[in-house]
Amino acid sequence: MKRYIQSTVYVIFVIVTFLALAKSFMVYKNPFDLYENPLVWLALIGFVMVIVLKEIVNVMAINKAKELQNEKDGVVPEETPAWYAGILKSWTNAKDIEQEDEIVLDHNYDGIKELDNSLPPWWVYMFYATIIFGVVYLIRFHILDGDSQAVEYDKAVAEARAEVEKYKATAPNLFDIENVTLLTAEADLKRGKAVFNLNCASCHLADGGGQIGPNLTDEYWILGGGIKNVFNTIYNGGRDGKGMIAWSKTLKPEDIAKVASYVISLQGTTPAVAKPAEGEKYIAE
């Protein structure tokens, strides 16, 4: 019964992990990019390791069961294959038990003797690899003055900002405080008026004369006039605690630009009831 529960849990783990990895592959643009998505690689490596370890445990359990059965039946196990023994010896450089007398040292601690075994080749090769890596690192970053992680980060940020600016320059419907311009086309002003009447007229009146909100037809502004200031006020909201709410989460930047342009077009008009001027007179630079 215990074996069935373990198998069920293992199957559920494999299915859930596989679905999670598949979902991550669909979400990320470059899921196999180690620098952008290291967690994907960690999850993938962990998933593979669990499967491999599970199979290793299964093989070990099967072999152990065979050994016990052979021992019970009196079957003599076969010796280790010569090729496997050769590989193991070449990578460990260990002496056979019969040859240990050749490397035993004249040390005896309560019957415990010390062998003068040489370092395993695999360890020696890894040690040499670290020396080579250290030399390459020294030349690359301390002699040739290679980029540090901080410099590489700054370069990556600069490249990303350049890509963003390039995208902004080619995106016709992308507006922000930096690139917004006054729109004068009839269609844009008509759309701005419609959005204004729907969302802004309750506080500023339909003709912009002002009620709860300030008068939008005079030359005085609380947070500055001009298309950039008006766009910023609508986008981020007015004064904290008593000003207009931020409309960035309700209106699209494109519509905010059209509303701001429409508000600018109200300058100099004569509302039915004009609220007294507030703020300071705005003079365009």
C-alpha positions as semicolon CSV with decimal commas, in nm:
position;residue;x (nm);y (nm);z (nm)
1;M;0,000;0,000;0,000
2;K;0,287;0,235;0,088
3;R;0,446;0,177;-0,252
4;Y;0,124;0,270;-0,432
5;I;0,098;0,595;-0,232
6;Q;0,459;0,686;-0,316
7;S;0,403;0,610;-0,685
8;T;0,084;0,821;-0,688
9;V;0,258;1,117;-0,523
10;Y;0,548;1,086;-0,769
11;V;0,316;1,079;-1,072
12;I;0,122;1,383;-0,942
13;F;0,450;1,569;-0,883
14;V;0,574;1,495;-1,236
15;I;0,247;1,605;-1,397
16;V;0,210;1,926;-1,192
17;T;0,575;2,024;-1,240
18;F;0,559;1,954;-1,612
19;L;0,245;2,170;-1,648
20;A;0,407;2,451;-1,446
21;L;0,718;2,442;-1,665
22;A;0,506;2,437;-1,980
23;K;0,315;2,741;-1,852
24;S;0,638;2,927;-1,780
25;F;0,762;2,852;-2,132
26;M;0,446;3,011;-2,272
27;V;0,460;3,317;-2,044
28;Y;0,825;3,415;-2,089
29;K;0,943;3,548;-2,421
30;N;1,283;3,377;-2,384
31;P;1,228;3,105;-2,123
32;F;1,568;2,943;-2,181
33;D;1,765;3,265;-2,132
34;L;1,966;3,192;-1,817
35;Y;2,021;3,559;-1,730
36;E;1,660;3,666;-1,776
37;N;1,485;3,361;-1,631
38;P;1,718;3,174;-1,392
39;L;1,421;3,034;-1,198
40;V;1,304;2,846;-1,507
41;W;1,641;2,678;-1,533
42;L;1,645;2,596;-1,161
43;A;1,300;2,442;-1,186
44;L;1,397;2,247;-1,499
45;I;1,718;2,117;-1,342
46;G;1,535;2,027;-1,022
47;F;1,267;1,847;-1,219
48;V;1,524;1,643;-1,413
49;M;1,721;1,567;-1,097
50;V;1,413;1,436;-0,918
51;I;1,333;1,204;-1,209
52;V;1,694;1,084;-1,236
53;L;1,727;1,028;-0,862
54;K;1,398;0,841;-0,856
55;E;1,522;0,610;-1,131
56;I;1,858;0,563;-0,954
57;V;1,677;0,467;-0,634
58;N;1,460;0,224;-0,829
59;V;1,766;0,062;-0,990
60;M;1,944;0,039;-0,656
61;A;1,638;-0,116;-0,494
62;I;1,605;-0,370;-0,775
63;N;1,975;-0,460;-0,755
64;K;1,955;-0,494;-0,378
65;A;1,654;-0,718;-0,409
66;K;1,843;-0,932;-0,662
67;E;2,145;-0,957;-0,431
68;L;1,927;-1,068;-0,141
69;Q;1,751;-1,322;-0,359
70;N;2,083;-1,452;-0,496
71;E;2,221;-1,477;-0,144
72;K;1,911;-1,666;-0,038
73;D;1,938;-1,899;-0,338
74;G;2,313;-1,942;-0,291
75;V;2,400;-1,786;-0,626
76;V;2,750;-1,639;-0,645
77;P;2,734;-1,281;-0,790
78;E;2,934;-1,199;-1,099
79;E;3,250;-0,998;-1,064
80;T;3,260;-0,631;-1,161
81;P;3,302;-0,593;-1,541
82;A;3,661;-0,528;-1,643
83;W;3,574;-0,212;-1,838
84;Y;3,393;-0,064;-1,539
85;A;3,676;-0,152;-1,303
86;G;3,925;0,006;-1,548
87;I;3,731;0,331;-1,566
88;L;3,689;0,345;-1,189
89;K;4,060;0,285;-1,134
90;S;4,168;0,543;-1,391
91;W;3,954;0,812;-1,231
92;T;4,041;0,730;-0,869
93;N;4,399;0,604;-0,910
94;A;4,342;0,387;-0,605
95;K;4,553;0,085;-0,517
96;D;4,401;-0,257;-0,488
97;I;4,376;-0,406;-0,142
98;E;4,651;-0,652;-0,228
99;Q;4,885;-0,361;-0,312
100;E;4,819;-0,144;-0,007
101;D;5,140;-0,267;0,156
102;E;5,327;-0,061;-0,101
103;I;5,180;0,269;0,013
104;V;5,131;0,214;0,386
105;L;5,305;0,477;0,601
106;D;5,494;0,416;0,922
107;H;5,210;0,564;1,124
108;N;5,013;0,357;1,368
109;Y;4,742;0,500;1,588
110;D;4,594;0,225;1,803
111;G;4,606;-0,013;1,513
112;I;4,486;0,241;1,255
113;K;4,735;0,281;0,972
114;E;4,763;0,559;0,713
115;L;4,794;0,503;0,338
116;D;4,985;0,737;0,109
117;N;4,720;0,745;-0,164
118;S;4,767;0,993;-0,445
119;L;4,501;1,251;-0,522
120;P;4,225;1,123;-0,754
121;P;4,277;1,242;-1,114
122;W;3,925;1,386;-1,133
123;W;4,006;1,611;-0,834
124;V;4,343;1,711;-0,978
125;Y;4,183;1,801;-1,315
126;M;3,921;2,014;-1,141
127;F;4,197;2,189;-0,943
128;Y;4,386;2,263;-1,266
129;A;4,063;2,394;-1,418
130;T;4,022;2,641;-1,130
131;I;4,380;2,763;-1,185
132;I;4,312;2,816;-1,556
133;F;3,987;2,997;-1,474
134;G;4,170;3,219;-1,224
135;V;4,435;3,311;-1,480
136;V;4,174;3,392;-1,746
137;Y;3,974;3,597;-1,494
138;L;4,287;3,786;-1,386
139;I;4,382;3,872;-1,744
140;R;4,028;3,955;-1,851
141;F;3,922;4,183;-1,566
142;H;4,243;4,307;-1,402
143;I;4,492;4,332;-1,688
144;L;4,268;4,401;-1,989
145;D;4,030;4,604;-1,770
146;G;3,713;4,416;-1,867
147;D;3,369;4,539;-1,771
148;S;3,264;4,467;-1,414
149;Q;2,913;4,354;-1,326
150;A;2,816;4,713;-1,241
151;V;2,938;4,837;-1,581
152;E;2,761;4,553;-1,761
153;Y;2,442;4,640;-1,573
154;D;2,469;5,009;-1,667
155;K;2,521;4,913;-2,032
156;A;2,222;4,682;-2,026
157;V;2,005;4,956;-1,870
158;A;2,123;5,207;-2,131
159;E;2,042;4,963;-2,413
160;A;1,698;4,898;-2,262
161;R;1,625;5,270;-2,237
162;A;1,734;5,319;-2,597
163;E;1,497;5,043;-2,704
164;V;1,214;5,206;-2,506
165;E;1,278;5,543;-2,668
166;K;1,293;5,377;-3,009
167;Y;0,959;5,210;-2,941
168;K;0,807;5,536;-2,823
169;A;0,920;5,709;-3,141
170;T;0,748;5,448;-3,359
171;A;0,430;5,398;-3,150
172;P;0,166;5,640;-3,280
173;N;-0,073;5,592;-2,986
174;L;0,182;5,614;-2,704
175;F;0,163;5,937;-2,507
176;D;0,347;6,046;-2,196
177;I;0,458;6,370;-2,038
178;E;0,776;6,374;-2,245
179;N;0,636;6,337;-2,595
180;V;0,279;6,462;-2,568
181;T;0,198;6,745;-2,808
182;L;-0,103;6,968;-2,858
183;L;-0,360;6,802;-3,087
184;T;-0,557;7,033;-3,314
185;A;-0,728;6,793;-3,554
186;E;-1,107;6,812;-3,547
187;A;-1,144;6,439;-3,485
188;D;-0,907;6,452;-3,185
189;L;-1,082;6,752;-3,030
190;K;-1,421;6,591;-3,088
191;R;-1,308;6,277;-2,907
192;G;-1,157;6,492;-2,630
193;K;-1,486;6,678;-2,588
194;A;-1,681;6,354;-2,563
195;V;-1,450;6,219;-2,294
196;F;-1,456;6,555;-2,114
197;N;-1,838;6,567;-2,107
198;L;-1,853;6,212;-1,977
199;N;-1,590;6,238;-1,704
200;C;-1,503;6,603;-1,636
201;A;-1,817;6,814;-1,691
202;S;-1,962;6,720;-1,349
203;C;-1,685;6,922;-1,179
204;H;-1,585;7,174;-1,447
205;L;-1,924;7,212;-1,626
206;A;-1,965;7,132;-1,994
207;D;-1,843;7,475;-2,105
208;G;-1,541;7,464;-1,870
209;G;-1,664;7,747;-1,648
210;G;-1,588;7,553;-1,330
211;Q;-1,800;7,438;-1,038
212;I;-1,630;7,205;-0,791
213;G;-1,324;7,217;-1,012
214;P;-1,156;7,537;-1,130
215;N;-1,245;7,747;-1,432
216;L;-1,067;7,611;-1,742
217;T;-1,133;7,904;-1,973
218;D;-0,916;8,173;-1,812
219;E;-0,539;8,216;-1,811
220;Y;-0,487;8,108;-1,450
221;W;-0,382;7,757;-1,356
222;I;-0,325;7,589;-1,021
223;L;-0,076;7,334;-1,152
224;G;0,041;7,510;-1,465
225;G;-0,098;7,550;-1,814
226;G;0,017;7,422;-2,148
227;I;-0,033;7,078;-2,293
228;K;0,237;6,903;-2,085
229;N;0,116;7,042;-1,751
230;V;-0,251;6,977;-1,829
231;F;-0,174;6,623;-1,948
232;N;0,029;6,559;-1,632
233;T;-0,250;6,694;-1,408
234;I;-0,513;6,473;-1,568
235;Y;-0,284;6,171;-1,577
236;N;-0,145;6,194;-1,219
237;G;-0,421;6,392;-1,052
238;G;-0,428;6,729;-0,879
239;R;-0,319;6,835;-0,533
240;D;-0,302;6,565;-0,267
241;G;-0,614;6,542;-0,054
242;K;-0,820;6,808;-0,230
243;G;-0,743;6,796;-0,599
244;M;-0,867;6,595;-0,893
245;I;-0,815;6,219;-0,892
246;A;-0,560;6,056;-1,122
247;W;-0,729;5,939;-1,442
248;S;-0,439;5,722;-1,557
249;K;-0,614;5,405;-1,440
250;T;-0,945;5,499;-1,603
251;L;-0,854;5,667;-1,931
252;K;-0,604;5,563;-2,194
253;P;-0,305;5,796;-2,243
254;E;-0,430;5,863;-2,596
255;D;-0,765;5,986;-2,460
256;I;-0,596;6,191;-2,187
257;A;-0,391;6,366;-2,456
258;K;-0,711;6,446;-2,648
259;V;-0,889;6,568;-2,334
260;A;-0,591;6,789;-2,246
261;S;-0,591;6,932;-2,598
262;Y;-0,964;6,999;-2,576
263;V;-0,917;7,174;-2,239
264;I;-0,650;7,396;-2,397
265;S;-0,896;7,476;-2,677
266;L;-1,138;7,620;-2,418
267;Q;-0,896;7,904;-2,346
268;G;-1,054;8,241;-2,419
269;T;-1,411;8,109;-2,450
270;T;-1,698;8,264;-2,253
271;P;-1,877;8,017;-2,021
272;A;-2,231;8,083;-1,901
273;V;-2,119;8,106;-1,538
274;A;-1,746;8,161;-1,490
275;K;-1,588;8,065;-1,160
276;P;-1,334;8,316;-1,024
277;A;-0,977;8,260;-1,136
278;E;-0,756;8,036;-0,922
279;G;-0,383;7,981;-0,925
280;E;-0,131;8,182;-1,118
281;K;-0,133;8,327;-1,467
282;Y;0,042;8,090;-1,703
283;I;0,279;8,230;-1,962
284;A;0,407;7,979;-2,216
285;E;0,783;7,965;-2,258
